[in-house]
Tab-separated table of C-alpha atoms and ligand atoms in Angstrom:
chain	number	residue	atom	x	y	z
A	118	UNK	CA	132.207	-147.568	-89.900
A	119	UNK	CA	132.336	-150.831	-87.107
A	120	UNK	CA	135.130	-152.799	-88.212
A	121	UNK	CA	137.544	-155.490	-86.770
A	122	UNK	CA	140.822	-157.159	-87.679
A	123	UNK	CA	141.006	-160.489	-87.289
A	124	UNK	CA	144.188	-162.976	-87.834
A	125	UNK	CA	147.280	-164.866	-85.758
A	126	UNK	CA	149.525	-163.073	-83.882
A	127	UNK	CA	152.148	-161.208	-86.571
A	128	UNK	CA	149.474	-161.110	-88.972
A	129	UNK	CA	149.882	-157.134	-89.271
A	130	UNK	CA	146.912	-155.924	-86.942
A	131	UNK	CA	148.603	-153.928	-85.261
A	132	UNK	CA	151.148	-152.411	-88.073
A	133	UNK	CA	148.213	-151.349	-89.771
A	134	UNK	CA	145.617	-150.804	-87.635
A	135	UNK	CA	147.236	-146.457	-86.232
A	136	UNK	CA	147.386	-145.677	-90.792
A	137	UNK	CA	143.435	-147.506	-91.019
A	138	UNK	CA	142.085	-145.819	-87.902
A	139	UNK	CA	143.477	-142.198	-89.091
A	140	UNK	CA	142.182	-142.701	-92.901
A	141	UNK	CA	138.664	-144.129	-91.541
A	142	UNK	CA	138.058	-141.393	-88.719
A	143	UNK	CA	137.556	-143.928	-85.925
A	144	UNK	CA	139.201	-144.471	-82.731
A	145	UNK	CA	141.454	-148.033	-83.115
A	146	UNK	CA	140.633	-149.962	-79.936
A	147	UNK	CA	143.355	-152.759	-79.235
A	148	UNK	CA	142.317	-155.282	-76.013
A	149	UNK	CA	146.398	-156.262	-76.349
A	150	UNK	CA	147.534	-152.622	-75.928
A	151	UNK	CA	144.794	-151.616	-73.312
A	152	UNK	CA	145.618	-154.655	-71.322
A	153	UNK	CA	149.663	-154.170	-71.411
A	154	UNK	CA	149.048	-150.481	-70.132
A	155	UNK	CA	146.789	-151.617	-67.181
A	156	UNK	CA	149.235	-154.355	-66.214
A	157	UNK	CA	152.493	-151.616	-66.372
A	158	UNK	CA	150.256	-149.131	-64.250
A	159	UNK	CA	149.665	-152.176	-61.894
A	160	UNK	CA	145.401	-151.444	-62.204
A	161	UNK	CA	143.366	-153.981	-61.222
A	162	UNK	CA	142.082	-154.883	-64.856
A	163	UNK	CA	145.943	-155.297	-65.260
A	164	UNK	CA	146.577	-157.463	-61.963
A	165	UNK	CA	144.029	-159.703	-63.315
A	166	UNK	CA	145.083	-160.131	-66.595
A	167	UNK	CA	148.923	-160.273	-66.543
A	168	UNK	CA	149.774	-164.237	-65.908
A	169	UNK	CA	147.531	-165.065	-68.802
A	170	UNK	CA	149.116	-162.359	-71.001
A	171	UNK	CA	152.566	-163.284	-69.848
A	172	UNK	CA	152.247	-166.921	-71.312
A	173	UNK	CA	150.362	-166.173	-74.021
A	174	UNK	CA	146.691	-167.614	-72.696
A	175	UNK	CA	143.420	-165.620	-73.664
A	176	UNK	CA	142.291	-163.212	-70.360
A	177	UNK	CA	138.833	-164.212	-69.455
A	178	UNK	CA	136.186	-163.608	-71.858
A	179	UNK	CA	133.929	-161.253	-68.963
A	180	UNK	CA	136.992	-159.011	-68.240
A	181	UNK	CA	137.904	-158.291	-72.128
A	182	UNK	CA	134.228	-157.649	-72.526
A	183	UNK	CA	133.848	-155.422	-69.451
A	184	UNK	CA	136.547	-153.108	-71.040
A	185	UNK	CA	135.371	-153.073	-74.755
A	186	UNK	CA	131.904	-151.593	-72.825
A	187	UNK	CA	133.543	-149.063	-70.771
A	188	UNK	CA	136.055	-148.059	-74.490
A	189	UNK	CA	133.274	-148.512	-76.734
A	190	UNK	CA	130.858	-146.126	-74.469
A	191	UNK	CA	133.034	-142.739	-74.770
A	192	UNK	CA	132.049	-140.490	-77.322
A	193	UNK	CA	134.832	-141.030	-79.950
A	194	UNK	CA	133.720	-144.526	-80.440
A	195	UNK	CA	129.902	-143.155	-81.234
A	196	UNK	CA	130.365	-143.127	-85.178
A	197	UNK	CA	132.580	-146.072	-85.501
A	198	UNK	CA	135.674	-147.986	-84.265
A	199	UNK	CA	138.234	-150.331	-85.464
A	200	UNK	CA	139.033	-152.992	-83.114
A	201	UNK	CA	142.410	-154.446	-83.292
A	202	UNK	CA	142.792	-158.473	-81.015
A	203	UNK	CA	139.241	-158.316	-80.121
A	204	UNK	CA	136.499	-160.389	-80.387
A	205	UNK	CA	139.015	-163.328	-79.812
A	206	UNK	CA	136.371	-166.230	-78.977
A	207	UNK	CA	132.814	-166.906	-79.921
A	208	UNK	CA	131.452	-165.828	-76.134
A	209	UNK	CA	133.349	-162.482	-77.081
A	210	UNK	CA	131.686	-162.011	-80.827
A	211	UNK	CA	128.346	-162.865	-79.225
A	212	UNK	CA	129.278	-160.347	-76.880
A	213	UNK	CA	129.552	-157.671	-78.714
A	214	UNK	CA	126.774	-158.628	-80.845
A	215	UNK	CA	124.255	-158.282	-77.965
A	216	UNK	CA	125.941	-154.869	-77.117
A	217	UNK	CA	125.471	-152.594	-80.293
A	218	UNK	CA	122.393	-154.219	-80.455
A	219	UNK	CA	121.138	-152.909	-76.985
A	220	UNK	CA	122.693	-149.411	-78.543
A	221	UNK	CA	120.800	-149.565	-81.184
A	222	UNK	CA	123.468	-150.682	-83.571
A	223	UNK	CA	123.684	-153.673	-86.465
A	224	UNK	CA	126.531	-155.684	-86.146
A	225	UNK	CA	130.166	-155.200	-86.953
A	226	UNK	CA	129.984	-153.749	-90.649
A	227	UNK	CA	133.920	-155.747	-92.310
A	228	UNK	CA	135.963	-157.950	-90.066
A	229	UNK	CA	138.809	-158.099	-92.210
A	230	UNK	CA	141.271	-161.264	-91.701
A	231	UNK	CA	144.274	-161.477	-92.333
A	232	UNK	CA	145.573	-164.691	-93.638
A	233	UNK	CA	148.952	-165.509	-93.107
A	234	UNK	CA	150.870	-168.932	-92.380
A	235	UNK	CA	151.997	-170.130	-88.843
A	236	UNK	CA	155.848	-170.247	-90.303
A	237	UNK	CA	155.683	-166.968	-91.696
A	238	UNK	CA	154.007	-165.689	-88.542
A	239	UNK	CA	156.956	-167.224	-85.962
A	240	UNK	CA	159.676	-165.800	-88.229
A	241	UNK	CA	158.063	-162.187	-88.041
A	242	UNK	CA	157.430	-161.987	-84.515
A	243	UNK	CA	161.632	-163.479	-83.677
A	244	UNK	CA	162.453	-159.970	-85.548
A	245	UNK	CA	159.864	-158.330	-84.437
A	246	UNK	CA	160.982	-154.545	-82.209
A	247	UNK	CA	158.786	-152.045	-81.006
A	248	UNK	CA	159.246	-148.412	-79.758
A	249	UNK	CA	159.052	-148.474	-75.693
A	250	UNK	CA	157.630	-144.860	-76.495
A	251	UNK	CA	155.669	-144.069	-79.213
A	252	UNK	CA	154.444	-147.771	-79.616
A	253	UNK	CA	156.170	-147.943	-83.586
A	254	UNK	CA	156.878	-151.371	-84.996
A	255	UNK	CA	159.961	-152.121	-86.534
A	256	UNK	CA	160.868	-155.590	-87.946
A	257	UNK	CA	164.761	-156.894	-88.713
A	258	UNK	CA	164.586	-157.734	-91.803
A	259	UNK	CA	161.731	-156.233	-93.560
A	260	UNK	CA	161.266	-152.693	-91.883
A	261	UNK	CA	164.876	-152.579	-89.885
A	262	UNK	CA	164.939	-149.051	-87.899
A	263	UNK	CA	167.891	-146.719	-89.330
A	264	UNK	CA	169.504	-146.415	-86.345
A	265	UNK	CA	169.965	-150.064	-84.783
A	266	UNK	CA	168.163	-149.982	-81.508
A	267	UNK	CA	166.565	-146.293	-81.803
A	268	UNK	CA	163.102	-145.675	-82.893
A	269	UNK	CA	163.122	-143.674	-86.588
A	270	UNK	CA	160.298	-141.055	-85.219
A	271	UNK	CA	160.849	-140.396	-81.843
A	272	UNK	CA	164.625	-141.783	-81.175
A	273	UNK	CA	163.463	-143.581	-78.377
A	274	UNK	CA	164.856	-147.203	-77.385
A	275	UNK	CA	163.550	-150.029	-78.893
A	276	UNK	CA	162.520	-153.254	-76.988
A	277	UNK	CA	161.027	-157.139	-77.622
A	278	UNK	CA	157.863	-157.788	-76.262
A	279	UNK	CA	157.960	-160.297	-73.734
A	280	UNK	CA	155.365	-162.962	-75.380
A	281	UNK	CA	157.301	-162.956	-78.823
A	282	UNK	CA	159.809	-165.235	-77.248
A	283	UNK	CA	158.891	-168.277	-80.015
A	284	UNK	CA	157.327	-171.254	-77.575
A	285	UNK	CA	155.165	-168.320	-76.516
A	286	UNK	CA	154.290	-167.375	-79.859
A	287	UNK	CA	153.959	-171.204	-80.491
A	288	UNK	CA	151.270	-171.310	-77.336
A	289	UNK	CA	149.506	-167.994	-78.703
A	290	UNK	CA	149.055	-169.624	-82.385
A	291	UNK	CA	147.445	-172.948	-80.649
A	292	UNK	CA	145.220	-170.641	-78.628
A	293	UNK	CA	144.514	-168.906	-82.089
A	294	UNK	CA	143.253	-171.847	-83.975
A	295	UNK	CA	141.452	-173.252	-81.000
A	296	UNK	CA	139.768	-170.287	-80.145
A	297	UNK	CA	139.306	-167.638	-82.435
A	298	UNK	CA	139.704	-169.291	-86.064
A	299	UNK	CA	135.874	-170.535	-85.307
A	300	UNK	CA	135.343	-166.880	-86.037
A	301	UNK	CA	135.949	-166.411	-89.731
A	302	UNK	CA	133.071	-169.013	-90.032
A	303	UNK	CA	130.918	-167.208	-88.041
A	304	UNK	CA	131.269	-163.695	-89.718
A	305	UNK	CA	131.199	-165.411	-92.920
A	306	UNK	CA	128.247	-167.106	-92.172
A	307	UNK	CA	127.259	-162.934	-91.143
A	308	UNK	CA	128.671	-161.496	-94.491
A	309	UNK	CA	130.793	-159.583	-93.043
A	310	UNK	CA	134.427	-161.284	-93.697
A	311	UNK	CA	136.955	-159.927	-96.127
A	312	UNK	CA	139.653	-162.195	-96.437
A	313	UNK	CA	142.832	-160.569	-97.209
A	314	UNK	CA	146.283	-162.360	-98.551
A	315	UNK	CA	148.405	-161.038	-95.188
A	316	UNK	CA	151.893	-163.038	-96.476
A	317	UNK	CA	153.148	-160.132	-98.501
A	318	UNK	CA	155.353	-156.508	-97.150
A	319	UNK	CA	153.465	-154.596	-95.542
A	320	UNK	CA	152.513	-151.727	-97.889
A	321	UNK	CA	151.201	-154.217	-100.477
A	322	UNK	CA	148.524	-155.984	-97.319
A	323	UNK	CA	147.328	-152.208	-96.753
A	324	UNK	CA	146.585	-151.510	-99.842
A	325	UNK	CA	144.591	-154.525	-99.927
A	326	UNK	CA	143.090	-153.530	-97.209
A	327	UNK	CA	142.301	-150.485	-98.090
A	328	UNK	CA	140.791	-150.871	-101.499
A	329	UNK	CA	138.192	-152.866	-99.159
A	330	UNK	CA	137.282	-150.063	-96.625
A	331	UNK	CA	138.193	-146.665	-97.641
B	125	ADP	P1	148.788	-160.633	-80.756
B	125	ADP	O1	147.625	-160.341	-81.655
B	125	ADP	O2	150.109	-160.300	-81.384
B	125	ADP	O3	148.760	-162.000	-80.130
B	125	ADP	P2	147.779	-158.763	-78.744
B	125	ADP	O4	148.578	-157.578	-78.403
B	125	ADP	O5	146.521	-158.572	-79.513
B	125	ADP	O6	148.793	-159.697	-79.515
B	125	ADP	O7	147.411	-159.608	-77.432
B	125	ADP	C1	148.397	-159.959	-76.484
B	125	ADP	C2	147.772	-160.787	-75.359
B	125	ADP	O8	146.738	-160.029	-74.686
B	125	ADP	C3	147.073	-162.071	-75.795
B	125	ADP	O9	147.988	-163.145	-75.946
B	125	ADP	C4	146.076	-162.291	-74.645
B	125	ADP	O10	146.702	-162.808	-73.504
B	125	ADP	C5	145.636	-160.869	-74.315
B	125	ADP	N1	144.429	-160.450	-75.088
B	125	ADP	C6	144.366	-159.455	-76.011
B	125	ADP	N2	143.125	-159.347	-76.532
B	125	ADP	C7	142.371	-160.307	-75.930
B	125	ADP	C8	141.019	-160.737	-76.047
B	125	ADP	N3	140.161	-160.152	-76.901
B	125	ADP	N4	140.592	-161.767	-75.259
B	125	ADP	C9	141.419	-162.370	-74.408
B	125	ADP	N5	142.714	-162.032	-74.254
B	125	ADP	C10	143.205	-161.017	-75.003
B	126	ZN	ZN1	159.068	-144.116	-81.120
């Protein structure tokens, strides 16, 4: 199965894209996570990508698609994928249109977005703590880690990520509705979009999510 998550920044890609990827049987690409690693390893995807990242601008549309080739081309990705932050802009959907059709493949089969409001978004993101290790997510209020600072499965310390700071957030939702909000249109117009009420705990928005793909 070919599908993609789509929604703002702290609409829950990410929390539940590892449980989705391990029910479906398909490698869970995420352009965020790929391009964090290259810029701490200091590659040259990561050089190039690391001011816009740091201030919460889209990377160019050529170098996100140059990786999603190279990912999407090793073997794991042959029966399916789930792509987590990508396509972001119209140039990217078209993209990857044009490149499972030169494999041979129909388009994405569900983009599944997440619809949640730009207050409710801000407010998770301030609380939002990840694992520096094993990559969990943890959130203040709504999924605070047992031990404050220490990550429940591995005990590792927990950290912010640098773009959650709020008028970065704030710069990453403007870039959202500019440039990728044109895109529930456009898979609509496809029918390929499941909308999916994101405002709720977590549990509840996978299930929904769920009951759609598995
Ligand atoms: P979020 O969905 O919470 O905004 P991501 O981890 O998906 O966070 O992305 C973080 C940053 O990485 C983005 O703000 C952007 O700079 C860059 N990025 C990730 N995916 C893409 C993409 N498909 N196109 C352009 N830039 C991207
Ligand atoms: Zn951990």
């Amino acid at each position: 199965m070919r599908v993609a998550l789509l929604g703002p920044p702290g609409s829950g890609k990410g929390t539940h894209g590892k449980g989705l990827s391990a029910e479906l049987r398909v490698p869970l690409i995420a352009t965020g996570d790929i391009l964090r690693q290259a810029i701490a390893e200091g590659t040259r995807l990561g050089l190039a990508a690391q001011a816009d990242v740091k201030s919460g601008r889209l990377v160019a549309d050529e170098t996100v698609l140059g990786l999603i080739e190279t990912r999407l081309g090793l073997p794991d990705a042959a029966n399916g994928f789930l792509l987590d932050g990508f396509p972001r802009t119209v140039a990217q959907a078209d993209g990857l249109a044009s490149l499972l059709e030169s494999g041979g493949e129909r388009t994405l089969d569900h983009v599944v977005n997440l619809m949640v409001s730009a207050e409710t978004v801000v407010n998770r993101l301030r609380e939002r703590w990840l694992c520096g290790s094993c990559g969990a997510i943890y959130n203040l209020s709504s999924k605070p880690p047992k031990v404050a600072g220490q990550c429940d499965l591995c005990g590792q310390a927990l950290k912010q990520r640098a773009d959650d700071e709020p008028a970065t957030v704030r710069a990453r939702l403007e870039v959202y509705e500019r440039e990728t909000a044109p895109l529930v249109a456009y898979y609509a117009q496809r029918g390929v979009l499941r909308n999916v009420d994101a405002a709720g705990p977590a549990e509840q928005v996978y299930g929904a999510i769920r009951r759609i793909l598995v």
